[in-house]
Tab-separated table of C-alpha atoms in Angstrom:
chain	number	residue	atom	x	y	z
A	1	UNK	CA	-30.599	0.536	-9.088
A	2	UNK	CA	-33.228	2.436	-10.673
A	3	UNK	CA	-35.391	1.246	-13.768
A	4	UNK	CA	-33.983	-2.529	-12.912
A	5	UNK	CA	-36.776	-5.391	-12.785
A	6	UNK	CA	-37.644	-6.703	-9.026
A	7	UNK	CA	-36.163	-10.265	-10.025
A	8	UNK	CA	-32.871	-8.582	-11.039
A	9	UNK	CA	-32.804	-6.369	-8.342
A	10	UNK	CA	-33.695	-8.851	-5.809
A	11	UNK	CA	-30.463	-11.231	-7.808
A	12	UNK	CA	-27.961	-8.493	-7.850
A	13	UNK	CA	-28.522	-7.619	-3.647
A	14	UNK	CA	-28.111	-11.378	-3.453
A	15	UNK	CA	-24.513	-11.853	-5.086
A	16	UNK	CA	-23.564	-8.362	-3.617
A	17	UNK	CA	-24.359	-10.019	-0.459
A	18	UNK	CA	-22.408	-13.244	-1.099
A	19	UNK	CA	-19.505	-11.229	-2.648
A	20	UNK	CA	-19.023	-9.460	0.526
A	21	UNK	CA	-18.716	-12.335	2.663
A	22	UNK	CA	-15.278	-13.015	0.582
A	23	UNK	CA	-16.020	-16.553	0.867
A	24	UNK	CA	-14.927	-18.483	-2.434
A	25	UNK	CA	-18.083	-21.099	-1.774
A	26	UNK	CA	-19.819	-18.126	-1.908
A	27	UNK	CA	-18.373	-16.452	-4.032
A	28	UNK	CA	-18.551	-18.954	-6.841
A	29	UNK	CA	-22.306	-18.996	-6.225
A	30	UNK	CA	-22.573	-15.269	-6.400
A	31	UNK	CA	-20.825	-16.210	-9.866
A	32	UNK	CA	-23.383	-18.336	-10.944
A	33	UNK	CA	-26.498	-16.318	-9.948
A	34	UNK	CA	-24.985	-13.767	-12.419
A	35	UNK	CA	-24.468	-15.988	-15.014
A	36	UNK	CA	-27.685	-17.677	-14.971
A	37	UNK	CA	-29.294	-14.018	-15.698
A	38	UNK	CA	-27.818	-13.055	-18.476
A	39	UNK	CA	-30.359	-10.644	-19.507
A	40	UNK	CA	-29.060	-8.581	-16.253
A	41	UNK	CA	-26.143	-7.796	-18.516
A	42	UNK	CA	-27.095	-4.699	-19.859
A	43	UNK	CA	-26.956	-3.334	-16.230
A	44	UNK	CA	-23.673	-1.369	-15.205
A	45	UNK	CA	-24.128	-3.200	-11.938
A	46	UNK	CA	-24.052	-6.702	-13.366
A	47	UNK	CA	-20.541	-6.502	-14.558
A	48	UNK	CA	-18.983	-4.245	-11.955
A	49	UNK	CA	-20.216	-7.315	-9.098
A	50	UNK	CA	-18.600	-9.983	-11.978
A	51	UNK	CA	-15.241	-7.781	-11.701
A	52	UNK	CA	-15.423	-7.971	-8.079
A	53	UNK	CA	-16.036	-11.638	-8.156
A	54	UNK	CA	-12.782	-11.864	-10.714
A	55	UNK	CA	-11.135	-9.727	-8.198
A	56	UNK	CA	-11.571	-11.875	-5.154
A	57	UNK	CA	-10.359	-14.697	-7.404
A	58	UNK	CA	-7.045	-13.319	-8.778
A	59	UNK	CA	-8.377	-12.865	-12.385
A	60	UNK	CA	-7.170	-9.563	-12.708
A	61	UNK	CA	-8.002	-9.326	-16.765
A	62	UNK	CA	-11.124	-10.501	-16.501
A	63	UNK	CA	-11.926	-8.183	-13.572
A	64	UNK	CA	-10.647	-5.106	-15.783
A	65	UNK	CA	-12.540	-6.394	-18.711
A	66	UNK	CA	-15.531	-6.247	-16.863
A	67	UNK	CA	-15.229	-2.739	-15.468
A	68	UNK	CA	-14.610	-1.249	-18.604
A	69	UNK	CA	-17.960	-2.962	-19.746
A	70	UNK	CA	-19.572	-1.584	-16.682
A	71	UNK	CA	-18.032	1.687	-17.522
A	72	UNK	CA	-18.973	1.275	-21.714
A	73	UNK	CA	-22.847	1.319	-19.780
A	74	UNK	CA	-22.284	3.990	-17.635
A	75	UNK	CA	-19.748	6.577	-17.770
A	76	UNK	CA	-20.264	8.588	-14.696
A	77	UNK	CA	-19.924	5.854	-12.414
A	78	UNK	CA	-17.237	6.948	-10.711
A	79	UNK	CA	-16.474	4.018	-8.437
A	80	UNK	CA	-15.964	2.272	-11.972
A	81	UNK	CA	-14.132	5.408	-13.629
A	82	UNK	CA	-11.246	4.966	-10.410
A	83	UNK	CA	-10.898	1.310	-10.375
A	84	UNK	CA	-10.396	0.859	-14.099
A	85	UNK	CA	-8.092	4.045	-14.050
A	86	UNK	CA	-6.428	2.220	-11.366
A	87	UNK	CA	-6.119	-0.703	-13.158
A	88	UNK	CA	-4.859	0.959	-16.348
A	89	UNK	CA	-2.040	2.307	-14.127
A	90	UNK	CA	-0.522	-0.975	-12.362
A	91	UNK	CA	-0.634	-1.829	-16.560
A	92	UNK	CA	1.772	1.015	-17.467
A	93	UNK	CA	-1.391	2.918	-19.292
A	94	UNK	CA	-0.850	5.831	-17.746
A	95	UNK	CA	-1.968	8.074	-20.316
A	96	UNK	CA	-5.436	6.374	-20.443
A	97	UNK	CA	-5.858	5.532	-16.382
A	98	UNK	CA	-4.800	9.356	-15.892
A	99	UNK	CA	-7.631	10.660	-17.754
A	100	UNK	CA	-10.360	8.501	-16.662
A	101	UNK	CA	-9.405	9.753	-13.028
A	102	UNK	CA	-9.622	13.078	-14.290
A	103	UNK	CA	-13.071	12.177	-15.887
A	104	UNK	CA	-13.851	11.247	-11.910
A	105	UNK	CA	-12.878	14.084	-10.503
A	106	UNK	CA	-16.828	16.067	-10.664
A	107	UNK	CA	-18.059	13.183	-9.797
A	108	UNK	CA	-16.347	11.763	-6.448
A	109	UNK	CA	-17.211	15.868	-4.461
A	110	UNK	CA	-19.970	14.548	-2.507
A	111	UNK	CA	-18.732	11.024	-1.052
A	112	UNK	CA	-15.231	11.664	0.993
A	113	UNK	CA	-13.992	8.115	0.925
A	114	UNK	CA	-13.683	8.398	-2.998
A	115	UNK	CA	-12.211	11.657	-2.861
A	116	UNK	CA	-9.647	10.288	-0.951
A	117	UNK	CA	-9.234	7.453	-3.391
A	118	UNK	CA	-9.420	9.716	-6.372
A	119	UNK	CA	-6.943	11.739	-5.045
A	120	UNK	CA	-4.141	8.964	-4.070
A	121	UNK	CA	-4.586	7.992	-7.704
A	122	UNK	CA	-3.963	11.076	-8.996
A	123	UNK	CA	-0.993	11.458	-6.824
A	124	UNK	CA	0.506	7.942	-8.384
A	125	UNK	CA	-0.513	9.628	-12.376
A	126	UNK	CA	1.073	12.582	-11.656
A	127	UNK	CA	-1.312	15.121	-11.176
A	128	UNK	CA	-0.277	16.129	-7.972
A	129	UNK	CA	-1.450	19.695	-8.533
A	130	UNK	CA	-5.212	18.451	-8.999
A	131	UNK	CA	-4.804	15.719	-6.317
A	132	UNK	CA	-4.121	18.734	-4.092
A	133	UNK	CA	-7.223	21.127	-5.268
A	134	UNK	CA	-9.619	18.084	-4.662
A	135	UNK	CA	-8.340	17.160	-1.649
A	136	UNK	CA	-8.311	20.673	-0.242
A	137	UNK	CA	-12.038	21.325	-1.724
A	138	UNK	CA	-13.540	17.563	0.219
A	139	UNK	CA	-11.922	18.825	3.439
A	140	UNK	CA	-13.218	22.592	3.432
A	141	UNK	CA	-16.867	20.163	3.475
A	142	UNK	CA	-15.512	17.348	5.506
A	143	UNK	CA	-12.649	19.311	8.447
A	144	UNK	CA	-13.631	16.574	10.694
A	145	UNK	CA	-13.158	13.500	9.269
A	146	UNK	CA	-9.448	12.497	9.968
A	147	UNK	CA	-8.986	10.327	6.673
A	148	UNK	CA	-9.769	13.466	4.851
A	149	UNK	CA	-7.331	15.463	6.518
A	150	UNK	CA	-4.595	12.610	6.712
A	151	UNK	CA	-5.058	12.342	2.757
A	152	UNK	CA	-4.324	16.056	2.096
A	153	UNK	CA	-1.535	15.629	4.278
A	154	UNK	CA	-0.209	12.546	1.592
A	155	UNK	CA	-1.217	15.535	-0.918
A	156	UNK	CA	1.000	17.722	0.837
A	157	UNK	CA	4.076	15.854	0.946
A	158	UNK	CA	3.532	14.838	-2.795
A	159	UNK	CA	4.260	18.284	-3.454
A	160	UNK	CA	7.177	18.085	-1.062
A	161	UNK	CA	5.930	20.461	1.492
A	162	UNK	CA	7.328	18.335	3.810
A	163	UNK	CA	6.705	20.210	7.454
A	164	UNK	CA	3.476	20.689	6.078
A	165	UNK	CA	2.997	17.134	5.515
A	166	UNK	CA	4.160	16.136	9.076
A	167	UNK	CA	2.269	19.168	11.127
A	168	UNK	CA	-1.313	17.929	9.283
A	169	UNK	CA	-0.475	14.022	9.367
A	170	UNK	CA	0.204	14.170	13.207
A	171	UNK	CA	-3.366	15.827	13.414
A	172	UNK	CA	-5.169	13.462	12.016
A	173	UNK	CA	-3.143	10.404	14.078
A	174	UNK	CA	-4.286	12.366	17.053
A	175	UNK	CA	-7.844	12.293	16.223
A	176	UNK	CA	-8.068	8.968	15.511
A	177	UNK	CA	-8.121	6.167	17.488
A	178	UNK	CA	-5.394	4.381	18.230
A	179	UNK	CA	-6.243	0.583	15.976
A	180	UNK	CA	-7.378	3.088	13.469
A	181	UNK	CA	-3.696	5.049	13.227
A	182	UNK	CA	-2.169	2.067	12.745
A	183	UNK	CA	-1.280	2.814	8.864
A	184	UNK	CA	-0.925	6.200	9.369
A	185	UNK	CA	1.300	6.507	12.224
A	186	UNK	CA	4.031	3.559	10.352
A	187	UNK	CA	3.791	5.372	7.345
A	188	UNK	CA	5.128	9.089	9.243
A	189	UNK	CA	7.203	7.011	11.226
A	190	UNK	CA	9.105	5.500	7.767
A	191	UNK	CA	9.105	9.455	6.454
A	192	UNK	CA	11.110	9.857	9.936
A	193	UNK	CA	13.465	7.510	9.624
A	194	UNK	CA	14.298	8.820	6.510
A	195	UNK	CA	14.745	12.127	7.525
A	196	UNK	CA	16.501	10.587	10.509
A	197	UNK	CA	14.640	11.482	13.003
A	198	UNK	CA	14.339	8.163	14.893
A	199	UNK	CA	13.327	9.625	18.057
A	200	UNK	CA	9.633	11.228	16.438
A	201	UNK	CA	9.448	7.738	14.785
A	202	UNK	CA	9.609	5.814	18.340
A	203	UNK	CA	6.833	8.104	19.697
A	204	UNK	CA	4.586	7.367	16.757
A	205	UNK	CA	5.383	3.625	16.815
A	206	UNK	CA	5.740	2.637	20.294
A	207	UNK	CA	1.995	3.396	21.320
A	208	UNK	CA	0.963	0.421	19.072
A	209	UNK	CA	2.711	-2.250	20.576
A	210	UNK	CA	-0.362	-2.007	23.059
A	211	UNK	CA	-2.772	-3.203	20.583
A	212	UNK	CA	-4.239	-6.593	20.374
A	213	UNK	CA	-2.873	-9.547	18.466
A	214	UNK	CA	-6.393	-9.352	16.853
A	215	UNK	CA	-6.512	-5.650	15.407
A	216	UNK	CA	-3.237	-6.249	14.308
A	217	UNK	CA	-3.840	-6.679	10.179
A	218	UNK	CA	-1.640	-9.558	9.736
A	219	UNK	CA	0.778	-11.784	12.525
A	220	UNK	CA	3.791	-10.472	10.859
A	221	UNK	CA	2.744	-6.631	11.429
A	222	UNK	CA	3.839	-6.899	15.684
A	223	UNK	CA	7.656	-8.123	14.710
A	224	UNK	CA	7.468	-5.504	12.216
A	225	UNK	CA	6.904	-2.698	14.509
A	226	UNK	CA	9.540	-4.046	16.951
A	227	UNK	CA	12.102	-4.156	14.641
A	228	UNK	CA	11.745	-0.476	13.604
A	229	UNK	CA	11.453	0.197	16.931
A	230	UNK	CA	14.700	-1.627	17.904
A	231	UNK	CA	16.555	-0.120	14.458
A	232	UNK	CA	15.535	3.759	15.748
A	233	UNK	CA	16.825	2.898	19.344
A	234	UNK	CA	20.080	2.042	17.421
A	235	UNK	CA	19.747	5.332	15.330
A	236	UNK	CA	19.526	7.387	18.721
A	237	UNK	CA	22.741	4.966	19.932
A	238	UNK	CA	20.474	2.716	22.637
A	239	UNK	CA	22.274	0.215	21.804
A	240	UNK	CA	20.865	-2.139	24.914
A	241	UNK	CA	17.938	-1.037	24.373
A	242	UNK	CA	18.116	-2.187	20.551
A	243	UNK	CA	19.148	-5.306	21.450
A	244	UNK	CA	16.672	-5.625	23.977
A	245	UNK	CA	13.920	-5.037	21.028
A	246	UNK	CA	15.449	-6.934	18.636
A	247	UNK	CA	15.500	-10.212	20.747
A	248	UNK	CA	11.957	-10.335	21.405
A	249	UNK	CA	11.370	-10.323	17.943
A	250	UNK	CA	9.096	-13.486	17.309
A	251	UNK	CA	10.645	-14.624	13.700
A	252	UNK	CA	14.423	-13.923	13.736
A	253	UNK	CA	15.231	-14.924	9.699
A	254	UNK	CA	13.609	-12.058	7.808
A	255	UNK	CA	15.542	-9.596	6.011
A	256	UNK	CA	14.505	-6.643	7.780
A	257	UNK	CA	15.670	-8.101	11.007
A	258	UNK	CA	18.448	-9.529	10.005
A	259	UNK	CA	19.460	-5.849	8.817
A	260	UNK	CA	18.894	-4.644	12.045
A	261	UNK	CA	20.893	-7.359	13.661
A	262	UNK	CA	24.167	-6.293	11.475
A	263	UNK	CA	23.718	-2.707	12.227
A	264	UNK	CA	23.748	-3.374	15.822
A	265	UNK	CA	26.398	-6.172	15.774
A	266	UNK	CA	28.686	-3.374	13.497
A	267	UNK	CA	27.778	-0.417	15.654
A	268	UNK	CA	29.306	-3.178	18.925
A	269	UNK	CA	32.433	-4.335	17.023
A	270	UNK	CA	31.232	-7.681	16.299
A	271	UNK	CA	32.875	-7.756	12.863
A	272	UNK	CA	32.205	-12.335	12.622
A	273	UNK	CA	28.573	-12.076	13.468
A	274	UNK	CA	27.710	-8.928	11.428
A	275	UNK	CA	29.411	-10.801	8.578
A	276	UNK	CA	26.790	-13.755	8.889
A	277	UNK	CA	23.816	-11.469	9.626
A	278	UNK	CA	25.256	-9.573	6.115
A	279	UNK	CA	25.412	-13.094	4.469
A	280	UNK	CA	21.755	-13.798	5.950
A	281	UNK	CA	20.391	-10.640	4.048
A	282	UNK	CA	21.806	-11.670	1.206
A	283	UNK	CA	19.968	-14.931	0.945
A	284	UNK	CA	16.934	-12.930	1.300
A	285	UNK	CA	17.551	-10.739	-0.680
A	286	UNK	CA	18.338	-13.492	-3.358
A	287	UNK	CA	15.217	-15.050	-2.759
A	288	UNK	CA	13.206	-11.841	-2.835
A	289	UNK	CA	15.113	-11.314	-5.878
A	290	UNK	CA	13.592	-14.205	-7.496
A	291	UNK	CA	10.256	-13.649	-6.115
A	292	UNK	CA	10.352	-10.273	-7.928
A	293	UNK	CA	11.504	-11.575	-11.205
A	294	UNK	CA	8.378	-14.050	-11.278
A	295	UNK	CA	6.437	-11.233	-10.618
A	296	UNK	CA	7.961	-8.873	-13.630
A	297	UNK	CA	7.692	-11.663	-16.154
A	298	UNK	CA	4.145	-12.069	-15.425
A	299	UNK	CA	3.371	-8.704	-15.114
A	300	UNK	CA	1.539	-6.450	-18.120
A	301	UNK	CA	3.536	-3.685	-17.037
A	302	UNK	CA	5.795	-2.103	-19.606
A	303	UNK	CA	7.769	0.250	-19.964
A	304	UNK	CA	9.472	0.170	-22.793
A	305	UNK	CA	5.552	0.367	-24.195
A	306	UNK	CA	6.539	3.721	-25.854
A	307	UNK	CA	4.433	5.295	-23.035
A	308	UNK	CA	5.480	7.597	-19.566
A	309	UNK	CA	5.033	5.487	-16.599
A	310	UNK	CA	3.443	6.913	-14.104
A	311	UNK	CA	4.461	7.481	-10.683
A	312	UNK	CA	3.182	4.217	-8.793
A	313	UNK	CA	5.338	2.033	-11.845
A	314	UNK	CA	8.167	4.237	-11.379
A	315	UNK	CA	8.468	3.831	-7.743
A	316	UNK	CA	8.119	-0.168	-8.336
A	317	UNK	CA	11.115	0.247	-10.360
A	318	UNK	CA	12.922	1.673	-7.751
A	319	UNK	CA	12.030	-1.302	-5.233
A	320	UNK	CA	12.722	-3.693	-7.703
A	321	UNK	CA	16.110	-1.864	-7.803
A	322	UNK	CA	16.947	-2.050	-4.342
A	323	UNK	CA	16.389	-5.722	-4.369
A	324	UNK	CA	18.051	-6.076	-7.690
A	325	UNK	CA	21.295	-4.409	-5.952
A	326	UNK	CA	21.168	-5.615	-2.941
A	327	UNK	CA	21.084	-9.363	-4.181
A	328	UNK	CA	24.259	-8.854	-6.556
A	329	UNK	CA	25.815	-7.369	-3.729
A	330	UNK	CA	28.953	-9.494	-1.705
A	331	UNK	CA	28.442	-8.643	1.781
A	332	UNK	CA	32.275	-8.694	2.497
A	333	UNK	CA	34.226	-9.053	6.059
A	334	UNK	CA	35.670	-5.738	6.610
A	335	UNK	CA	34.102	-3.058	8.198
A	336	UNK	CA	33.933	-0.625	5.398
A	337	UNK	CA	32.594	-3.735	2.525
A	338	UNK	CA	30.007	-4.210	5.767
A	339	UNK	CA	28.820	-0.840	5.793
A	340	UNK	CA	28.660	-0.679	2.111
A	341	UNK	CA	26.496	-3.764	1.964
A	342	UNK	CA	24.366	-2.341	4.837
A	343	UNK	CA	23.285	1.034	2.563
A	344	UNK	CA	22.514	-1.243	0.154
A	345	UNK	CA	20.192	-3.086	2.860
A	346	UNK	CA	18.875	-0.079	4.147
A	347	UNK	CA	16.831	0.608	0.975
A	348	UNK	CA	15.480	-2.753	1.310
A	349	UNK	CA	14.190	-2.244	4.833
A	350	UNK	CA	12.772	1.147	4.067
A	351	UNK	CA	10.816	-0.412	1.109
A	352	UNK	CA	9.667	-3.281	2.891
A	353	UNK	CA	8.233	-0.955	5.672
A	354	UNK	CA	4.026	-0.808	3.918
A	355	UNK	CA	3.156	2.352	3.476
């Protein structure tokens, strides 16, 4: 904060302060220390902490509108050059958001967190090739910091050098520790399933049942794991074992273990109470369904806007998809209008895995 007056300086550390307490009391009075200095506006730093205040309080317009101003001040910023990119992005602006993160790209070499930022974003606009180059350039200065190396291995399988992908991803899970994995270790355990290989996905998930309720990011996160755990010990045909799982699953209704439940209740025979855990995903999916169709007529995202989407919208219109498919879907009583349903289901699941 160079060339800024003491009282401003002193003002912005203030609201910075109160902004990262993520308190709305706070918040709001972080707010209205900016506001009552209006004279600190011709300071990048005054508008980028009023888009992080608009942030914390769901006023995503406002928060853009303020980064760009931030940005209009100071173009080299690059913190501000990623988010707005960012945000042009989720808005279907691909063309604009990609070149602002290539505008970052000189500017992000000599802090490793952005770099890994900068080069996620890239990955969603579709410059995989220069997510890769950046990526592989922080690491030759960073080989032992295990985000770094866990980020060119996203890189990696980007550009669908898949063995690649798991060899360097399983690295950096085994150099971190084990609350810290958390994200990474779902994430190659979802690219196993996938591949079906259910049996590399237990061993990545199975460790984390050992972690506390409290590093946990959210109480939903433990059922979660167990029901991926209890759908790969179906996939490898432990079927008791599944069951086992499955049962000690805290909240029973939820569309991913419902799915699991009709897998296993097919795979046994069951044919009556795979029908009604088939009928059970499809109220969730029906309500998902309608979730999702709040969220798309709210949304600025468009892409009939005359512009390519990029990657990240293109992959939300594959979710929305899956959900879109699944809820039309009639479950059915046979066994083959069952297993139909369930591949319908399984795209679901996949996508409701976080990543």
């Amino acid at each position: 904060m160079k060339n800024i007056p003491e009282n401003l300086r002193m003002m912005f550390k203030e609201a910075k302060d109160l902004v990262e307490t993520r308190d709305n009391g706070k918040i709001q009075i972080a707010r209205d220390k900016l506001l009552d200095q209006p004279e600190g506006a011709k300071y990048p730093i005054y508008h980028y902490l009023l888009a992080r205040i608009a942030k914390e309080l769901n006023q995503e317009d406002a928060a853009l509108s303020h980064l760009e101003k931030s940005l209009e001040l100071d173009p080299n910023n690059p913190m501000a050059l990623l988010k707005v990119g960012e945000s042009k992005l989720k808005k279907g602006k691909a063309d604009e958001g990609r070149q602002l993160l290539l505008n970052a790209i000189p500017l992000v070499d000599s802090n490793p967190n952005n770099a890994c930022k900068l080069c996620l974003l890239l990955v969603k606009a579709g410059e995989i090739d220069k997510a890769a180059e950046l990526i592989n350039l922080t690491y030759a200065k960073n080989p032992n910091d295990a985000d770094v190396r866990y980020t060119q291995a996203l890189a990696l399988k980007a550009k669908g050098e898949t063995s690649q992908y798991e060899q360097i991803c399983l690295e950096a899970i085994r150099s971190s520790k084990l609350d810290a994995s958390l994200k990474q270790r779902v994430n190659l355990a979802k690219h196993h399933i996938k591949v079906n290989k259910p049996g590399q996905a237990i061993d990545l998930i199975m460790p984390l049942l050992d972690l506390p309720e409290s590093e946990m990011p959210n109480n939903k996160m433990a059922d979660l794991l167990i029901t991926i755990l209890s759908y790969c010990q179906l996939s490898n045909g432990n079927l008791e074992q599944s069951r086992k799982m499955l049962t000690s699953v805290q909240v029973q209704n939820s569309l991913p273990t419902n799915y699991v439940w009709c897998s296993l209740q097919l795979r046994e025979g069951n044919l009556d109470a795979a029908s009604k855990s088939a009928r059970a995903i499809k109220d969730k999916a029906v309500e998902l369904h309608t979730k999702v169709a709040i969220s798309r007529t709210n949304s600025s995202v468009s892409l009939s806007s005359g512009e390519v989407p990029g990657k990240s919208s293109q992959k939300k219109e594959e979710r929305i998809d899956h959900v879109e498919r699944l809820a039309s879907a009639d479950p059915g009583q046979s066994q083959d209008d069952l297993t139909t349903f369930l591949g319908l289901a399984h795209n679901v699941f996949l996508d409701m895995i976080p990543t």
